[in-house]
Short mmCIF file of C-alpha atoms in Angstrom, two decimals:
data_model
loop_
_atom_site.label_atom_id
_atom_site.label_comp_id
_atom_site.label_asym_id
_atom_site.label_seq_id
_atom_site.Cartn_x
_atom_site.Cartn_y
_atom_site.Cartn_z
CA UNK A 14 123.28 22.22 17.76
CA UNK A 15 123.81 25.73 16.44
CA UNK A 16 120.89 28.08 17.05
CA UNK A 17 119.45 25.95 19.86
CA UNK A 18 118.84 27.60 23.20
CA UNK A 19 120.63 25.93 26.10
CA UNK A 20 118.52 25.53 29.21
CA UNK A 21 120.91 23.69 31.53
CA UNK A 22 121.45 20.25 33.02
CA UNK A 23 118.46 20.40 35.38
CA UNK A 24 116.10 21.13 32.52
CA UNK A 25 117.56 18.30 30.45
CA UNK A 26 116.76 15.83 33.25
CA UNK A 27 113.30 17.34 33.62
CA UNK A 28 112.72 17.05 29.89
CA UNK A 29 113.94 13.45 29.88
CA UNK A 30 111.59 12.55 32.74
CA UNK A 31 108.71 14.16 30.91
CA UNK A 32 109.61 12.38 27.66
CA UNK A 33 109.62 8.94 29.30
CA UNK A 34 106.23 9.41 30.91
CA UNK A 35 104.83 11.03 27.78
CA UNK A 36 105.81 8.06 25.63
CA UNK A 37 104.30 5.75 28.25
CA UNK A 38 101.04 7.66 28.13
CA UNK A 39 101.11 7.71 24.33
CA UNK A 40 101.60 3.95 24.31
CA UNK A 41 98.63 3.55 26.66
CA UNK A 42 96.43 6.16 25.01
CA UNK A 43 92.78 5.12 25.33
CA UNK A 44 93.59 2.06 27.46
CA UNK A 45 90.82 2.51 30.04
CA UNK A 46 87.87 2.90 27.65
CA UNK A 47 89.24 0.09 25.46
CA UNK A 48 89.56 -2.22 28.47
CA UNK A 49 86.04 -1.27 29.54
CA UNK A 50 84.64 -2.09 26.09
CA UNK A 51 86.74 -5.12 25.13
CA UNK A 52 87.24 -6.82 28.52
CA UNK A 53 84.30 -5.71 30.66
CA UNK A 54 81.86 -5.25 27.74
CA UNK A 55 80.70 -1.86 29.00
CA UNK A 56 78.19 0.29 27.15
CA UNK A 57 78.37 3.99 26.29
CA UNK A 58 76.85 5.12 29.60
CA UNK A 59 79.39 3.11 31.61
CA UNK A 60 82.33 4.28 29.51
CA UNK A 61 81.19 7.88 29.94
CA UNK A 62 80.74 7.32 33.68
CA UNK A 63 84.28 5.95 33.89
CA UNK A 64 85.67 9.11 32.33
CA UNK A 65 83.40 11.41 34.36
CA UNK A 66 83.76 9.83 37.80
CA UNK A 67 87.53 9.74 37.68
CA UNK A 68 87.78 13.38 36.74
CA UNK A 69 85.21 14.84 39.09
CA UNK A 70 86.20 12.89 42.20
CA UNK A 71 89.87 13.43 41.42
CA UNK A 72 89.21 17.16 41.07
CA UNK A 73 87.45 17.28 44.45
CA UNK A 74 90.35 15.48 46.10
CA UNK A 75 92.82 17.87 44.45
CA UNK A 76 91.14 21.09 45.68
CA UNK A 77 92.92 21.21 49.07
CA UNK A 78 96.16 20.02 47.51
CA UNK A 79 96.73 23.25 45.56
CA UNK A 80 97.54 25.40 48.64
CA UNK A 81 99.35 22.44 50.20
CA UNK A 82 101.63 22.14 47.16
CA UNK A 83 102.20 25.90 46.99
CA UNK A 84 104.20 25.95 50.23
CA UNK A 85 106.17 22.77 49.75
CA UNK A 86 109.16 21.87 47.67
CA UNK A 87 107.79 20.94 44.29
CA UNK A 88 110.10 18.20 43.08
CA UNK A 89 109.36 15.79 45.99
CA UNK A 90 105.65 16.33 45.39
CA UNK A 91 106.08 15.48 41.71
CA UNK A 92 108.06 12.35 42.52
CA UNK A 93 105.39 11.25 45.00
CA UNK A 94 102.64 11.72 42.40
CA UNK A 95 104.62 9.71 39.83
CA UNK A 96 105.07 6.85 42.29
CA UNK A 97 101.38 6.98 43.23
CA UNK A 98 100.33 6.62 39.61
CA UNK A 99 102.83 3.82 39.09
CA UNK A 100 101.36 1.84 42.00
CA UNK A 101 97.68 2.25 41.17
CA UNK A 102 98.11 1.59 37.45
CA UNK A 103 100.09 -1.55 38.13
CA UNK A 104 97.15 -2.89 40.14
CA UNK A 105 95.13 -3.28 36.92
CA UNK A 106 97.32 -5.91 35.19
CA UNK A 107 97.72 -7.71 38.53
CA UNK A 108 93.95 -7.92 38.97
CA UNK A 109 93.51 -8.95 35.34
CA UNK A 110 96.07 -11.75 35.73
CA UNK A 111 94.08 -13.20 38.63
CA UNK A 112 90.72 -12.74 36.93
CA UNK A 113 89.62 -10.09 39.42
CA UNK A 114 89.51 -6.99 37.26
CA UNK A 115 86.24 -5.09 37.64
CA UNK A 116 84.63 -1.88 36.53
CA UNK A 117 84.80 -0.63 40.13
CA UNK A 118 88.59 -1.01 40.14
CA UNK A 119 88.86 0.97 36.91
CA UNK A 120 86.83 3.71 38.60
CA UNK A 121 89.08 3.78 41.67
CA UNK A 122 92.26 3.87 39.60
CA UNK A 123 90.80 6.59 37.42
CA UNK A 124 90.00 8.71 40.50
CA UNK A 125 93.45 8.32 42.05
CA UNK A 126 95.31 9.04 38.82
CA UNK A 127 93.13 12.08 38.13
CA UNK A 128 93.89 13.57 41.56
CA UNK A 129 97.60 12.79 41.19
CA UNK A 130 97.64 14.34 37.72
CA UNK A 131 96.19 17.63 38.93
CA UNK A 132 98.59 17.76 41.87
CA UNK A 133 101.55 16.95 39.65
CA UNK A 134 100.58 19.63 37.16
CA UNK A 135 100.28 22.28 39.86
CA UNK A 136 103.71 21.41 41.25
CA UNK A 137 105.38 21.07 37.87
CA UNK A 138 104.22 24.44 36.57
CA UNK A 139 105.61 26.17 39.66
CA UNK A 140 108.83 24.15 39.40
CA UNK A 141 109.40 25.10 35.77
CA UNK A 142 108.89 28.78 36.49
CA UNK A 143 111.43 28.69 39.30
CA UNK A 144 113.87 26.62 37.27
CA UNK A 145 114.06 28.92 34.24
CA UNK A 146 113.95 32.66 33.67
CA UNK A 147 110.91 34.08 31.93
CA UNK A 148 112.71 34.48 28.59
CA UNK A 149 113.25 30.69 28.39
CA UNK A 150 109.78 29.52 29.35
CA UNK A 151 108.27 29.63 25.87
CA UNK A 152 111.25 27.69 24.51
CA UNK A 153 110.92 25.07 27.25
CA UNK A 154 107.19 24.77 26.70
CA UNK A 155 107.69 24.24 22.98
CA UNK A 156 110.11 21.42 23.63
CA UNK A 157 107.63 19.73 25.94
CA UNK A 158 104.87 20.28 23.39
CA UNK A 159 106.91 18.76 20.58
CA UNK A 160 107.80 15.78 22.75
CA UNK A 161 104.17 15.24 23.65
CA UNK A 162 103.04 15.24 20.03
CA UNK A 163 105.87 12.95 18.98
CA UNK A 164 104.89 10.44 21.65
CA UNK A 165 101.24 10.73 20.65
CA UNK A 166 102.15 10.06 17.04
CA UNK A 167 104.21 6.95 17.74
CA UNK A 168 102.58 5.58 20.87
CA UNK A 169 98.95 4.74 20.02
CA UNK A 170 99.60 2.59 16.92
CA UNK A 171 102.27 0.66 18.82
CA UNK A 172 99.98 0.40 21.82
CA UNK A 173 97.08 -0.85 19.70
CA UNK A 174 99.32 -3.47 18.09
CA UNK A 175 100.64 -4.52 21.51
CA UNK A 176 97.09 -4.94 22.82
CA UNK A 177 96.27 -7.17 19.86
CA UNK A 178 99.37 -9.34 20.33
CA UNK A 179 99.97 -9.39 24.10
CA UNK A 180 96.56 -8.64 25.58
CA UNK A 181 94.42 -5.65 26.61
CA UNK A 182 96.38 -4.56 29.71
CA UNK A 183 99.82 -4.50 28.11
CA UNK A 184 99.75 -0.77 27.55
CA UNK A 185 98.75 -0.11 31.16
CA UNK A 186 101.90 -1.92 32.32
CA UNK A 187 104.02 0.26 30.04
CA UNK A 188 102.28 3.41 31.26
CA UNK A 189 102.85 2.46 34.90
CA UNK A 190 106.54 1.79 34.32
CA UNK A 191 106.90 5.13 32.57
CA UNK A 192 105.83 6.90 35.76
CA UNK A 193 108.43 4.99 37.73
CA UNK A 194 111.15 6.01 35.26
CA UNK A 195 109.91 9.58 35.36
CA UNK A 196 110.25 9.63 39.15
CA UNK A 197 113.82 8.38 38.84
CA UNK A 198 114.57 11.09 36.27
CA UNK A 199 113.21 13.80 38.57
CA UNK A 200 115.28 12.38 41.41
CA UNK A 201 118.40 12.63 39.22
CA UNK A 202 118.01 16.40 38.85
CA UNK A 203 119.63 16.84 42.25
CA UNK A 204 120.45 20.21 43.71
CA UNK A 205 118.62 21.99 46.48
CA UNK A 206 115.20 23.54 46.42
CA UNK A 207 114.37 26.24 48.97
CA UNK A 208 111.17 25.77 50.91
CA UNK A 209 108.60 28.31 49.67
CA UNK A 210 107.37 30.91 52.13
CA UNK A 211 104.08 32.73 52.28
CA UNK A 212 104.10 36.27 51.03
CA UNK A 213 101.65 39.09 51.41
CA UNK A 214 98.48 38.78 49.38
CA UNK A 215 98.88 40.69 46.10
CA UNK A 216 96.81 43.58 44.97
CA UNK A 217 94.16 43.02 42.33
CA UNK A 218 95.89 42.08 39.06
CA UNK A 219 95.84 44.63 36.29
CA UNK A 220 96.23 44.28 32.58
CA UNK A 221 99.78 44.46 31.40
CA UNK A 222 101.32 47.29 29.49
CA UNK A 223 103.21 47.20 26.25
CA UNK A 224 106.58 47.98 27.74
CA UNK A 225 108.15 44.56 27.34
CA UNK A 226 109.95 42.63 30.08
CA UNK A 227 109.36 43.85 33.56
CA UNK A 228 112.18 45.59 35.32
CA UNK A 229 114.01 43.21 37.53
CA UNK A 230 113.03 40.13 35.54
CA UNK A 231 115.91 37.70 35.46
CA UNK A 232 117.44 36.82 32.14
CA UNK A 233 119.83 34.05 31.34
CA UNK A 234 122.80 35.11 29.31
CA UNK A 235 124.08 31.76 28.08
CA UNK A 236 121.36 31.26 25.52
CA UNK A 237 121.17 31.17 21.80
CA UNK A 238 118.35 31.46 19.35
CA UNK A 239 116.19 28.44 18.82
CA UNK A 240 113.07 26.40 19.44
CA UNK A 241 109.46 27.20 19.74
CA UNK A 242 106.61 27.44 22.09
CA UNK A 243 105.26 26.06 25.25
CA UNK A 244 105.72 22.85 27.06
CA UNK A 245 102.96 20.51 27.95
CA UNK A 246 102.26 19.14 31.25
CA UNK A 247 101.09 15.75 31.48
CA UNK A 248 97.78 17.23 32.02
CA UNK A 249 96.45 14.37 33.64
CA UNK A 250 96.20 10.96 32.39
CA UNK A 251 95.09 10.72 28.87
CA UNK A 252 92.59 7.98 28.51
CA UNK A 253 91.69 8.33 24.88
CA UNK A 254 92.16 10.25 21.71
CA UNK A 255 94.63 12.95 20.93
CA UNK A 256 91.99 15.28 22.34
CA UNK A 257 93.20 14.39 25.83
CA UNK A 258 96.85 15.06 25.05
CA UNK A 259 96.00 18.33 23.37
CA UNK A 260 93.93 19.48 26.31
CA UNK A 261 96.48 18.37 28.77
CA UNK A 262 99.21 20.29 27.08
CA UNK A 263 97.43 23.58 27.49
CA UNK A 264 97.16 23.15 31.12
CA UNK A 265 100.47 21.70 31.80
CA UNK A 266 103.44 23.97 31.63
CA UNK A 267 102.71 27.41 32.53
CA UNK A 268 105.18 30.03 31.88
CA UNK A 269 105.22 32.73 34.42
CA UNK A 270 106.90 35.98 34.36
CA UNK A 271 104.97 37.73 36.84
CA UNK A 272 102.48 39.99 38.19
CA UNK A 273 101.97 43.49 39.09
CA UNK A 274 103.39 45.55 41.86
CA UNK A 275 101.69 45.33 45.17
CA UNK A 276 101.48 47.31 48.31
CA UNK A 277 104.13 46.30 50.73
CA UNK A 278 103.00 44.79 53.97
CA UNK A 279 104.64 43.21 56.91
CA UNK A 280 105.75 39.66 56.15
CA UNK A 281 104.00 36.89 57.96
CA UNK A 282 105.67 35.32 60.90
CA UNK A 283 107.43 32.13 60.01
CA UNK A 284 106.10 28.99 61.69
CA UNK A 285 108.01 27.51 64.55
CA UNK A 286 111.01 25.51 63.37
CA UNK A 287 111.01 21.78 63.69
CA UNK A 288 113.92 19.43 64.06
CA UNK A 289 114.94 17.16 61.25
CA UNK A 290 115.39 13.88 63.06
CA UNK A 291 117.41 12.36 60.25
CA UNK A 292 120.04 15.07 60.25
CA UNK A 293 119.70 16.49 63.73
CA UNK A 294 119.31 19.96 62.26
CA UNK A 295 116.58 22.48 62.64
CA UNK A 296 114.46 23.41 59.67
CA UNK A 297 111.35 25.51 59.20
CA UNK A 298 108.06 23.67 59.37
CA UNK A 299 105.91 23.85 56.26
CA UNK A 300 103.05 26.26 56.87
CA UNK A 301 99.60 24.77 56.90
CA UNK A 302 97.24 26.06 54.22
CA UNK A 303 94.44 28.28 55.44
CA UNK A 304 90.85 27.78 54.40
CA UNK A 305 90.84 31.02 52.41
CA UNK A 306 93.85 29.89 50.38
CA UNK A 307 91.79 27.16 48.76
CA UNK A 308 90.13 29.84 46.65
CA UNK A 309 93.18 32.02 45.97
CA UNK A 310 93.77 30.53 42.52
CA UNK A 311 90.21 31.22 41.42
CA UNK A 312 90.37 34.75 42.86
CA UNK A 313 93.41 35.53 40.75
CA UNK A 314 91.89 34.09 37.57
CA UNK A 315 88.50 35.78 37.95
CA UNK A 316 90.00 39.15 38.89
CA UNK A 317 92.25 39.26 35.83
CA UNK A 318 90.52 40.90 32.84
CA UNK A 319 92.13 38.60 30.26
CA UNK A 320 92.68 35.37 32.15
CA UNK A 321 88.99 35.30 33.05
CA UNK A 322 87.62 34.97 29.47
CA UNK A 323 90.49 32.65 28.54
CA UNK A 324 89.59 30.51 31.53
CA UNK A 325 85.90 30.18 30.59
CA UNK A 326 86.79 29.56 26.97
CA UNK A 327 89.18 26.79 28.00
CA UNK A 328 86.54 25.17 30.20
CA UNK A 329 83.98 25.11 27.40
CA UNK A 330 86.30 24.03 24.58
CA UNK A 331 88.13 21.33 26.51
CA UNK A 332 84.93 19.87 27.93
CA UNK A 333 83.09 19.77 24.61
CA UNK A 334 86.07 18.15 22.93
CA UNK A 335 86.60 15.61 25.69
CA UNK A 336 82.95 14.51 26.01
CA UNK A 337 83.27 12.88 22.60
CA UNK A 338 86.29 10.78 23.56
CA UNK A 339 84.54 7.84 25.28
CA UNK A 340 81.71 8.01 22.75
CA UNK A 341 84.19 7.74 19.87
CA UNK A 342 85.56 4.53 21.37
CA UNK A 343 82.07 3.04 21.40
CA UNK A 344 81.20 4.37 17.95
CA UNK A 345 84.41 3.34 16.19
CA UNK A 346 85.26 0.07 17.95
CA UNK A 347 81.83 -1.29 18.87
CA UNK A 348 79.47 0.12 16.23
CA UNK A 349 81.69 0.56 13.18
CA UNK A 350 84.03 -2.38 13.81
CA UNK A 351 87.39 -0.58 13.85
CA UNK A 352 90.22 -2.73 15.23
CA UNK A 353 92.17 -1.33 18.20
CA UNK A 354 95.18 -0.64 15.96
CA UNK A 355 92.98 1.29 13.54
CA UNK A 356 91.58 3.33 16.40
CA UNK A 357 95.11 4.08 17.56
CA UNK A 358 96.24 4.98 14.03
CA UNK A 359 93.28 7.31 13.51
CA UNK A 360 94.29 9.45 16.47
CA UNK A 361 98.05 9.04 16.23
CA UNK A 362 98.84 9.89 12.60
CA UNK A 363 97.29 13.40 12.85
CA UNK A 364 99.63 14.22 15.72
CA UNK A 365 102.20 15.15 13.09
CA UNK A 366 100.21 18.36 13.04
CA UNK A 367 101.12 18.85 16.68
CA UNK A 368 104.79 18.75 15.80
CA UNK A 369 104.25 21.29 13.05
CA UNK A 370 102.19 23.62 15.20
CA UNK A 371 104.48 23.45 18.20
CA UNK A 372 107.48 24.33 16.03
CA UNK A 373 105.67 27.24 14.39
CA UNK A 374 104.01 28.82 17.41
CA UNK A 375 106.96 30.90 18.58
CA UNK A 376 107.69 32.20 15.10
CA UNK A 377 104.05 33.07 14.46
CA UNK A 378 103.78 34.91 17.78
CA UNK A 379 106.86 36.91 16.87
CA UNK A 380 105.38 37.80 13.50
CA UNK A 381 101.67 38.31 14.22
CA UNK A 382 101.59 38.94 17.96
CA UNK A 383 100.19 37.12 20.96
CA UNK A 384 96.69 38.60 20.70
CA UNK A 385 96.13 37.59 17.10
CA UNK A 386 97.50 34.09 17.71
CA UNK A 387 95.20 33.48 20.67
CA UNK A 388 92.14 34.71 18.82
CA UNK A 389 92.89 33.08 15.46
CA UNK A 390 94.12 29.69 16.65
CA UNK A 391 91.49 29.68 19.40
CA UNK A 392 88.79 30.06 16.77
CA UNK A 393 90.19 27.65 14.19
CA UNK A 394 90.60 24.79 16.67
CA UNK A 395 86.83 24.40 17.18
CA UNK A 396 85.68 23.96 13.57
CA UNK A 397 86.87 20.36 13.17
CA UNK A 398 85.16 18.06 15.73
CA UNK A 399 81.64 18.39 14.30
CA UNK A 400 82.83 16.40 11.26
CA UNK A 401 83.41 13.33 13.43
CA UNK A 402 79.64 12.79 13.50
CA UNK A 403 79.80 11.79 9.80
CA UNK A 404 82.41 9.02 10.12
CA UNK A 405 81.61 5.84 8.20
CA UNK A 406 83.17 2.35 8.45
CA UNK A 407 86.19 1.29 6.46
CA UNK A 408 88.96 3.28 4.81
CA UNK A 409 86.84 6.37 4.00
CA UNK A 410 85.94 6.75 7.66
CA UNK A 411 89.54 6.29 8.74
CA UNK A 412 90.72 8.95 6.26
CA UNK A 413 88.04 11.39 7.43
CA UNK A 414 89.05 10.97 11.08
CA UNK A 415 92.72 11.53 10.27
CA UNK A 416 91.95 14.67 8.23
CA UNK A 417 89.74 16.18 10.94
CA UNK A 418 92.16 15.31 13.69
CA UNK A 419 95.07 16.78 11.73
CA UNK A 420 93.33 20.16 11.54
CA UNK A 421 92.29 20.04 15.20
CA UNK A 422 95.68 19.03 16.54
CA UNK A 423 97.58 21.58 14.45
CA UNK A 424 95.41 24.44 15.71
CA UNK A 425 95.57 23.23 19.30
CA UNK A 426 99.35 22.95 19.23
CA UNK A 427 99.53 26.54 17.99
CA UNK A 428 97.19 27.80 20.71
CA UNK A 429 98.33 25.86 23.77
CA UNK A 430 101.89 27.24 24.09
CA UNK A 431 100.67 30.82 23.76
CA UNK A 432 97.97 30.32 26.38
CA UNK A 433 100.27 28.54 28.82
CA UNK A 434 102.95 31.20 28.45
CA UNK A 435 100.50 34.06 28.90
CA UNK A 436 98.98 32.45 31.98
CA UNK A 437 102.33 31.97 33.67
CA UNK A 438 103.50 35.43 32.70
CA UNK A 439 100.51 36.89 34.51
CA UNK A 440 100.69 34.86 37.70
CA UNK A 441 102.91 35.71 40.65
CA UNK A 442 105.53 33.05 41.52
CA UNK A 443 103.98 32.43 44.96
CA UNK A 444 100.58 31.68 43.40
CA UNK A 445 101.46 29.53 40.40
CA UNK A 446 100.57 26.19 42.02
CA UNK A 447 97.21 27.47 43.22
CA UNK A 448 96.31 29.06 39.91
CA UNK A 449 97.27 25.94 37.93
CA UNK A 450 95.46 23.75 40.44
CA UNK A 451 92.32 25.90 40.21
CA UNK A 452 92.51 25.81 36.40
CA UNK A 453 92.94 22.02 36.35
CA UNK A 454 90.30 21.31 39.00
CA UNK A 455 87.76 23.47 37.17
CA UNK A 456 88.60 21.85 33.87
CA UNK A 457 88.36 18.32 35.24
CA UNK A 458 85.08 19.02 37.02
CA UNK A 459 83.56 20.59 33.91
CA UNK A 460 84.70 17.74 31.69
CA UNK A 461 83.37 15.20 34.19
CA UNK A 462 79.96 16.84 34.46
CA UNK A 463 79.50 17.23 30.72
CA UNK A 464 80.86 13.74 30.03
CA UNK A 465 78.19 12.28 32.30
CA UNK A 466 75.50 14.36 30.58
CA UNK A 467 76.74 13.33 27.14
CA UNK A 468 76.80 9.69 28.23
CA UNK A 469 73.11 9.93 29.08
CA UNK A 470 72.46 11.74 25.81
CA UNK A 471 74.24 9.00 23.86
CA UNK A 472 72.27 6.31 25.70
CA UNK A 473 68.98 8.10 24.95
CA UNK A 474 69.84 8.79 21.30
CA UNK A 475 73.09 7.44 19.87
CA UNK A 476 76.83 8.12 20.20
CA UNK A 477 76.80 9.76 16.76
CA UNK A 478 74.06 12.20 17.76
CA UNK A 479 75.84 13.14 20.98
CA UNK A 480 79.14 13.72 19.12
CA UNK A 481 77.32 15.97 16.62
CA UNK A 482 75.72 18.00 19.44
CA UNK A 483 79.12 18.63 21.04
CA UNK A 484 80.60 19.69 17.71
CA UNK A 485 77.81 22.19 17.05
CA UNK A 486 78.15 23.77 20.51
CA UNK A 487 81.91 24.09 20.01
CA UNK A 488 81.30 26.45 17.10
CA UNK A 489 79.95 29.06 19.53
CA UNK A 490 82.90 28.99 21.95
CA UNK A 491 85.05 31.64 20.16
CA UNK A 492 82.58 34.17 21.56
CA UNK A 493 84.22 33.57 24.96
CA UNK A 494 87.69 34.61 23.77
CA UNK A 495 88.93 38.03 24.98
CA UNK A 496 88.23 40.81 22.54
CA UNK A 497 89.11 44.48 22.23
CA UNK A 498 90.62 46.01 25.35
CA UNK A 499 90.66 42.66 27.13
CA UNK A 500 92.74 40.96 24.47
CA UNK A 501 96.37 40.26 25.42
CA UNK A 502 98.74 42.97 24.30
CA UNK A 503 101.59 41.82 22.11
CA UNK A 504 104.90 41.45 23.88
CA UNK A 505 103.51 42.65 27.18
CA UNK A 506 104.34 41.46 30.60
CA UNK A 507 103.16 42.37 34.04
CA UNK A 508 105.61 43.86 36.54
CA UNK A 509 106.65 41.43 39.24
CA UNK A 510 104.70 41.33 42.48
CA UNK A 511 107.71 40.73 44.53
CA UNK A 512 111.38 40.60 43.86
CA UNK A 513 112.22 37.00 42.97
CA UNK A 514 115.14 35.21 44.42
CA UNK A 515 118.02 34.22 42.22
CA UNK A 516 116.76 31.56 39.83
CA UNK A 517 119.77 29.38 40.48
CA UNK A 518 120.69 28.22 43.94
CA UNK A 519 123.90 26.33 44.59
CA UNK A 520 124.52 23.40 42.31
CA UNK A 521 120.85 22.97 41.62
CA UNK A 522 117.91 25.22 40.91
CA UNK A 523 114.57 26.08 42.34
CA UNK A 524 112.97 23.10 40.80
CA UNK A 525 109.73 23.49 39.02
CA UNK A 526 108.26 21.39 36.23
CA UNK A 527 105.27 20.67 34.20
CA UNK A 528 104.05 17.72 32.35
CA UNK A 529 100.63 16.76 31.04
CA UNK A 530 97.83 15.70 30.56
CA UNK A 531 98.00 20.51 29.98
#
């Protein structure tokens, strides 16, 4: 198509793999809380515990995996995480068929998928950055973002209808199979991926200048004008409303252009080579992560004057949005009598706003600048959720939900690509996996903790009261956005920390992707 930027065969396979899994997740959107309510007859506290336990335990399990992923080839890690999610999700319909499905099994599956999601996201962000030059990352992220919102628009109503016709675990089967197809798509990318090596620890990050692309940044010459913003990562498994998908997208694809110059130091000694028994050749052993490397992602985030406030803002906003998700299932389905297909429609139809926002983000950044987009969209996205506390049964309630969700999703889809691109642009290539892992682990732990608290609040008061409390607190979160000197400078990038290798190697590419959730 004329005016469309060409990103290469490897990216097309990556995009196809993401699309398959994204449609699977859209089809199964909200499956776990719906199964808990409709099959296991769980109350608000149990539904909240299901969401909280999976996230917090999964986050704890994922902490050591960030450094582990950093120094391994990313595509095999992503394939392994896809296959892990396929296996554990498929256990739910099997147990249901034999009458053995329990709340404990939902908890276990939620924990495993949460840990796999975080690990996948860390690997995929690093893979995408290595696969494409910096100039193409915003375009790639927009394509992922658009795909995610399309799948979220079409998937939930179809999934709700399928649950009504074929049973409550139908959508889980589809979601599991989508991970299997995604793994096959990633496998089809082919090519070779060099094993990452440790590099010297970078100097403290500094705020970027206004000089434009850093010297030495690679640029692809076979591109044309086109597309929009960032790509989502399947930011973990989305168990409910479009809130999950929107949050996941922000954490998913991270575009990275680079970091600042650093003092040169002697490279670390490579580990002793080991022999590949299958091929009879000698290859370098993957270095083992050190204890200090577990915290490297957080060090980078907290030392950066702009990433730090963006990080705390993301934690607060995502958590306060997500705490309402399990409570909305109880309120709408159990208390107000919405059918599963109505619940799916209420959170799917507004995702048209995600398509609009994701297509406009790149143009708006070009016109108004990165700083203004982050501050404006970051503020507008929090004004909508408080209205969900006033939902009533019937058509008026359904219309109100759709209107509120439309505003929320549009603002989120404008904000997420800009945030993801800025974060990757200001993270060194050899620290992307750890930074994304730290971001995801912190987000999951915060969401889990607040979800548990909000579950207790809903049990002590009512789901409607708890949803209103979250919406009111959200109105204060724009105070955490960077202001003044800390605000991102338009069109700025940080000089690279180390000279990157050629983005393309042999027939393949340094393979790096991102899905989510985000």
